[in-house]
Amino acid sequence: ADIPAIEEPEPAPKDARRAEAFKRLMRAYENMEPESAAKALAALADRDLEVVVELLMGFKPRTSGAILDALTQRDASLAAELSYEIWRRSGEEATEAADSGR
């Protein structure tokens, strides 16, 4: 019996919309003053720490550094927790790249 080939599903339009919304949100935070961004991200971290980590990882290092610096003034333990998550994930990505020969 012929087995039909399994096709990769097309990304759902919802996923594309979410990705575009995330990019717009990143740009909005990048254009804010670091103190304002830190205040908003601290509130967002109460709802979803994962989103804040993803945002910070997506920013240019200078931007994320300025925001983390401002956040440290508000909540040093949150800044430390976010920094740790960024470091941990960056290490995982480096390990995956080394393992795959990239």
mmCIF file of C-alpha atoms in Angstrom:
data_model
loop_
_atom_site.group_PDB
_atom_site.id
_atom_site.type_symbol
_atom_site.label_atom_id
_atom_site.label_comp_id
_atom_site.label_asym_id
_atom_site.label_seq_id
_atom_site.Cartn_x
_atom_site.Cartn_y
_atom_site.Cartn_z
ATOM 1 C CA ALA A 1 0.000 0.000 0.000
ATOM 2 C CA ASP A 2 1.231 3.469 -0.824
ATOM 3 C CA ILE A 3 1.760 5.618 2.205
ATOM 4 C CA PRO A 4 1.120 9.283 1.496
ATOM 5 C CA ALA A 5 3.969 11.660 2.215
ATOM 6 C CA ILE A 6 3.600 13.665 5.365
ATOM 7 C CA GLU A 7 3.622 17.334 4.558
ATOM 8 C CA GLU A 8 4.779 19.978 6.962
ATOM 9 C CA PRO A 9 1.828 22.128 7.939
ATOM 10 C CA GLU A 10 1.892 25.750 6.868
ATOM 11 C CA PRO A 11 2.312 28.154 9.774
ATOM 12 C CA ALA A 12 -1.083 29.222 10.944
ATOM 13 C CA PRO A 13 -2.001 32.824 10.191
ATOM 14 C CA LYS A 14 -2.520 33.255 13.933
ATOM 15 C CA ASP A 15 1.151 32.364 14.532
ATOM 16 C CA ALA A 16 2.280 34.875 11.898
ATOM 17 C CA ARG A 17 0.111 37.566 13.502
ATOM 18 C CA ARG A 18 1.541 36.796 16.933
ATOM 19 C CA ALA A 19 5.108 36.963 15.610
ATOM 20 C CA GLU A 20 4.423 40.325 13.968
ATOM 21 C CA ALA A 21 2.742 41.636 17.132
ATOM 22 C CA PHE A 22 5.770 40.532 19.168
ATOM 23 C CA LYS A 23 8.114 42.394 16.777
ATOM 24 C CA ARG A 24 6.002 45.540 17.088
ATOM 25 C CA LEU A 25 6.051 45.220 20.865
ATOM 26 C CA MET A 26 9.843 44.850 20.812
ATOM 27 C CA ARG A 27 10.208 47.990 18.708
ATOM 28 C CA ALA A 28 7.905 49.888 21.051
ATOM 29 C CA TYR A 29 9.977 48.938 24.100
ATOM 30 C CA GLU A 30 13.227 49.728 22.273
ATOM 31 C CA ASN A 31 11.948 53.259 21.640
ATOM 32 C CA MET A 32 10.999 53.873 25.275
ATOM 33 C CA GLU A 33 13.217 55.453 27.881
ATOM 34 C CA PRO A 34 14.942 52.633 29.818
ATOM 35 C CA GLU A 35 13.240 53.651 33.090
ATOM 36 C CA SER A 36 9.788 53.519 31.493
ATOM 37 C CA ALA A 37 10.529 50.215 29.798
ATOM 38 C CA ALA A 38 11.811 48.784 33.087
ATOM 39 C CA LYS A 39 8.647 49.829 34.900
ATOM 40 C CA ALA A 40 6.399 48.284 32.242
ATOM 41 C CA LEU A 41 8.477 45.095 31.966
ATOM 42 C CA ALA A 42 8.404 44.651 35.747
ATOM 43 C CA ALA A 43 4.612 44.721 35.607
ATOM 44 C CA LEU A 44 4.599 42.378 32.610
ATOM 45 C CA ALA A 45 6.925 39.975 34.457
ATOM 46 C CA ASP A 46 4.235 39.580 37.103
ATOM 47 C CA ARG A 47 1.948 38.239 34.384
ATOM 48 C CA ASP A 48 4.423 36.333 32.192
ATOM 49 C CA LEU A 49 8.146 36.197 32.946
ATOM 50 C CA GLU A 50 8.748 34.200 29.750
ATOM 51 C CA VAL A 51 7.629 37.093 27.547
ATOM 52 C CA VAL A 52 9.966 39.502 29.339
ATOM 53 C CA VAL A 53 12.915 37.135 28.896
ATOM 54 C CA GLU A 54 12.124 36.729 25.184
ATOM 55 C CA LEU A 55 11.846 40.497 24.745
ATOM 56 C CA LEU A 56 15.134 41.176 26.510
ATOM 57 C CA MET A 57 16.876 38.479 24.468
ATOM 58 C CA GLY A 58 15.562 40.047 21.284
ATOM 59 C CA PHE A 59 16.788 43.556 22.043
ATOM 60 C CA LYS A 60 20.223 44.791 21.060
ATOM 61 C CA PRO A 61 22.635 44.238 23.979
ATOM 62 C CA ARG A 62 22.882 47.983 24.620
ATOM 63 C CA THR A 63 19.088 48.263 24.889
ATOM 64 C CA SER A 64 18.632 45.244 27.150
ATOM 65 C CA GLY A 65 21.561 46.418 29.293
ATOM 66 C CA ALA A 66 20.052 49.864 29.765
ATOM 67 C CA ILE A 67 16.667 48.376 30.638
ATOM 68 C CA LEU A 68 18.188 45.849 33.063
ATOM 69 C CA ASP A 69 20.180 48.678 34.659
ATOM 70 C CA ALA A 70 17.016 50.714 35.164
ATOM 71 C CA LEU A 71 15.188 47.625 36.405
ATOM 72 C CA THR A 72 17.924 46.965 38.957
ATOM 73 C CA GLN A 73 17.118 50.325 40.539
ATOM 74 C CA ARG A 74 13.473 49.259 40.901
ATOM 75 C CA ASP A 75 13.756 45.544 41.679
ATOM 76 C CA ALA A 76 17.233 44.028 41.881
ATOM 77 C CA SER A 77 15.928 40.503 42.472
ATOM 78 C CA LEU A 78 13.780 40.619 39.320
ATOM 79 C CA ALA A 79 16.729 41.969 37.315
ATOM 80 C CA ALA A 80 18.865 39.129 38.668
ATOM 81 C CA GLU A 81 16.219 36.513 37.834
ATOM 82 C CA LEU A 82 15.863 37.839 34.283
ATOM 83 C CA SER A 83 19.633 37.994 33.860
ATOM 84 C CA TYR A 84 19.974 34.400 35.005
ATOM 85 C CA GLU A 85 17.293 33.205 32.571
ATOM 86 C CA ILE A 86 18.955 35.054 29.688
ATOM 87 C CA TRP A 87 22.350 33.577 30.613
ATOM 88 C CA ARG A 88 20.902 30.062 30.983
ATOM 89 C CA ARG A 89 19.129 30.169 27.639
ATOM 90 C CA SER A 90 22.085 31.710 25.849
ATOM 91 C CA GLY A 91 24.209 28.841 27.140
ATOM 92 C CA GLU A 92 21.690 26.309 25.861
ATOM 93 C CA GLU A 93 21.690 27.927 22.417
ATOM 94 C CA ALA A 94 25.499 27.929 22.320
ATOM 95 C CA THR A 95 25.579 24.261 23.332
ATOM 96 C CA GLU A 96 22.983 23.351 20.689
ATOM 97 C CA ALA A 97 24.958 25.218 18.011
ATOM 98 C CA ALA A 98 28.199 23.478 19.020
ATOM 99 C CA ASP A 99 26.489 20.089 19.077
ATOM 100 C CA SER A 100 25.073 20.605 15.587
ATOM 101 C CA GLY A 101 28.423 21.722 14.218
ATOM 102 C CA ARG A 102 27.368 25.331 13.620
#
